[in-house]
Amino acid sequence: MDHGERRERLGELAPDLLDELDSEDEEDEQVLSDLPNVDNYDEVRMRAAPNPNGPWHIGHARMPAVIGTYKEMYDGSFIVRFDDTDPETKRPDLDAYDAILDDIDYLGFEPDDVLRASDRLDIYYDHARELIENGGAYTCSCTGEAFSELKNSGEPCPHRDKDPETTMTEFEALVDGEYSSGEMVLRVKTDIEHKNPALRDFVAFRVIDTPHPREEAEKYRLWPMLDFQSGIDDHLTGVTHIIRGIDLQDSAKRQQFVYDYFDWEYPEVVHWGHVQIDEYGVKMSTSTIKQLIAEGELDGWDDPRAPTIKSLRRRGIRGEAIVESMVGLGTSTSNVDLAMSTVYANNRELIDDDAPRYFLVRDGVELPLSGGPDAGHPPIHPDHEERGNRTIPAGDAVLVEPSDVPQSGERVWLKGYGCVRYEDDALEYVGDDIDVVRNEGVDVIHWAPAEENVSVTMRTTEGDVAGRAEPDFGDATVDDAVQFERVGFVRVDSQDDDEAVTYFSHD
RNA sequence: GCUCGGUUGGUGUAGUCCGGCCAAUCAUCUUGGCCUUUCGAGCCGAGGACAGGGGUUCAAAUCCCCUACCGAGCACCA
């Protein structure tokens, strides 16, 4: 029995099962693996916890793409929580908060709530106090080096046995700003002999002398470390599923100690590996990009050479295409490479059907033309005759790309116009019988009028390219995705009289 | 050094928990053909993978052990 026969048979025997089979088929669309233990929760709730130190690079799209997709799969929710708890070494960039939310919006997702950790210091302090009362934390004035040495040999530091009252007093002094950076920290008491040294008595709070850039938070000096802050917030905001990188593999184990003190249930965790993106010479890290912009190597976050979401956006890559590509990577713990060709393939599928066609001649060579009709009329879209045809006036001369100039005596087909022969440095019309293309191997090329055309700058990942487009390209409006035939898809970035700027999307 | 994790075609992924219907899925990629006045799309076809070695088993991508390679943590970064 082949598939069809089996279906038919099943339909006779058990129509119910067939319905079930069909609905399963529809859900074959599911691209991500199931989240663990979803049934144990009323609602799947997730969070993205970006550090607002700049707009997002492409890799950052993975988090909203994945949790946004899970949100749709499970009818769940997700929040964005800015983990901006280091005013110094990971100093937040005030513009980045909105830039990141804007990027998430571009990807097509809307967070159910947006929080800033720097608004929540008092909450963290309160939980620290409770932890201290429970004997789960102690103030420690060891230098990092000294503590590390003790810790690595599994020995407690002298401050570990402090009574909670002393710790509490010292903690309040920390909160009140009576210590400077480096003098005192609050540690969570875990297991100083834990076989994994990474889990032994980690720092929960430290003093940072540099004020936070946000006005609302500039008064604070005592800042929680990620593992403490994030652990508290995940619980308080009802997060049921945490998705994070393998660099945070030990976080859950550390935070588990805190959760145990509070008698909380730890959320489900999924770890994924790092993403690398091919095709970019520029290193993909926010700080590197920031530096290149500062040095003038890149024009800005949306420079076509920058590996950022803002750049892809300006290049006309739809958020949906980025999301599909990211979701396609799945959530495996091994590191993955994302090929930009996948993103481009996804985007092409989204824009191809709508993109009108135009000719753009790069580095045009001007060739006199004689003997033919006044104009060429190629279709606006080859699959949609109803959209009509363009009009490209031929005039007395046309532009063609240098590599398209035929050998002397040879013919070439100017698309939408007809066949011409190249002789004595000029083109002469020789007819409109398409059979020469079909049977005689005449090449079809694109062209533009030498007189009446639109000057176009096409910005690409490799630099700017100058060209001339056919006059009808003037009909394209800013933000349109169009295809320059034989060149590739571009997004129209600006359009003034006879001057246009386009950003190259992909071929 | 201590600890934790990973390795399926060029790339990514499904399958691994609960061994058999996996001579391994899907996409991208490369490629042949059809169609086409380009590119793309579409249609038909092709290419290409279970890191290596042992073991358990009637049966292993799947379980166990070893090796190799890759990665992560051991921060007063996130």
Coordinates of C-alpha atoms (C1' of nucleotides) in Angstrom, one line a residue, chain A residues 83 85-86 90 142 148 151 182 195-198 206 225-226 246-247 250 329 332-334 336-337 383 413 415-416 434 438 483 485-486, chain B residues 1-8 10-15 27-29 36-42 70-78:
Chain A
D83 CA 19.7 43.3 32.9
T85 CA 23.2 46.0 36.6
D86 CA 26.7 47.0 35.8
K90 CA 29.0 46.8 30.9
C142 CA 38.5 39.2 51.0
S148 CA 39.7 32.6 44.8
K151 CA 37.8 28.6 47.1
G182 CA 36.4 46.4 46.1
K195 CA 33.0 19.4 43.4
N196 CA 32.4 22.1 40.8
P197 CA 34.5 25.1 41.8
A198 CA 32.3 27.3 39.8
R206 CA 29.3 44.3 44.9
M225 CA 25.4 40.3 40.1
L226 CA 23.6 38.6 37.3
I246 CA 25.8 27.6 27.3
D247 CA 28.0 30.3 28.8
D250 CA 26.3 26.9 35.7
L329 CA 18.8 26.8 13.9
S332 CA 20.9 22.6 20.3
T333 CA 23.7 23.0 22.8
S334 CA 26.3 22.9 20.2
V336 CA 26.0 26.7 15.2
D337 CA 26.8 28.7 12.0
D383 CA 4.7 36.3 -13.3
W413 CA 19.3 40.9 -27.1
K415 CA 15.6 42.7 -23.0
G416 CA 12.2 44.0 -23.7
I434 CA 12.9 35.8 -30.1
R438 CA 16.0 30.4 -28.1
Q483 CA 14.6 43.7 -8.3
E485 CA 17.2 42.3 -13.1
R486 CA 20.4 40.3 -13.3
Chain B
rG1 C1' 44.3 22.0 36.9
rC2 C1' 38.9 21.2 38.6
rU3 C1' 33.8 20.9 36.7
rC4 C1' 30.0 20.8 33.0
rG5 C1' 28.4 20.1 28.0
rG6 C1' 28.7 18.8 22.9
rU7 C1' 30.1 16.0 17.9
rU8 C1' 24.1 13.6 12.1
rG10 C1' 29.2 22.1 2.5
rU11 C1' 25.6 24.7 6.2
rG12 C1' 21.6 24.2 9.7
rU13 C1' 18.2 20.7 11.5
rA14 C1' 14.8 16.2 12.8
rG15 C1' 15.5 11.6 15.1
rA27 C1' 15.6 23.5 4.5
rU28 C1' 19.6 25.7 2.5
rC29 C1' 23.7 24.6 -0.8
rU36 C1' 11.4 31.3 -19.1
rU37 C1' 13.3 37.6 -23.4
rU38 C1' 17.3 38.2 -17.4
rC39 C1' 17.6 37.0 -12.2
rG40 C1' 14.4 34.7 -9.2
rA41 C1' 10.4 31.6 -8.9
rG42 C1' 8.0 27.0 -10.4
rC70 C1' 35.1 21.3 19.8
rG71 C1' 33.0 24.4 23.5
rA72 C1' 31.6 26.5 28.3
rG73 C1' 32.3 27.7 33.6
rC74 C1' 35.8 28.2 37.8
rA75 C1' 34.9 37.2 37.5
rC76 C1' 33.6 42.3 42.6
rC77 C1' 31.0 41.0 33.3
rA78 C1' 26.3 40.0 31.3

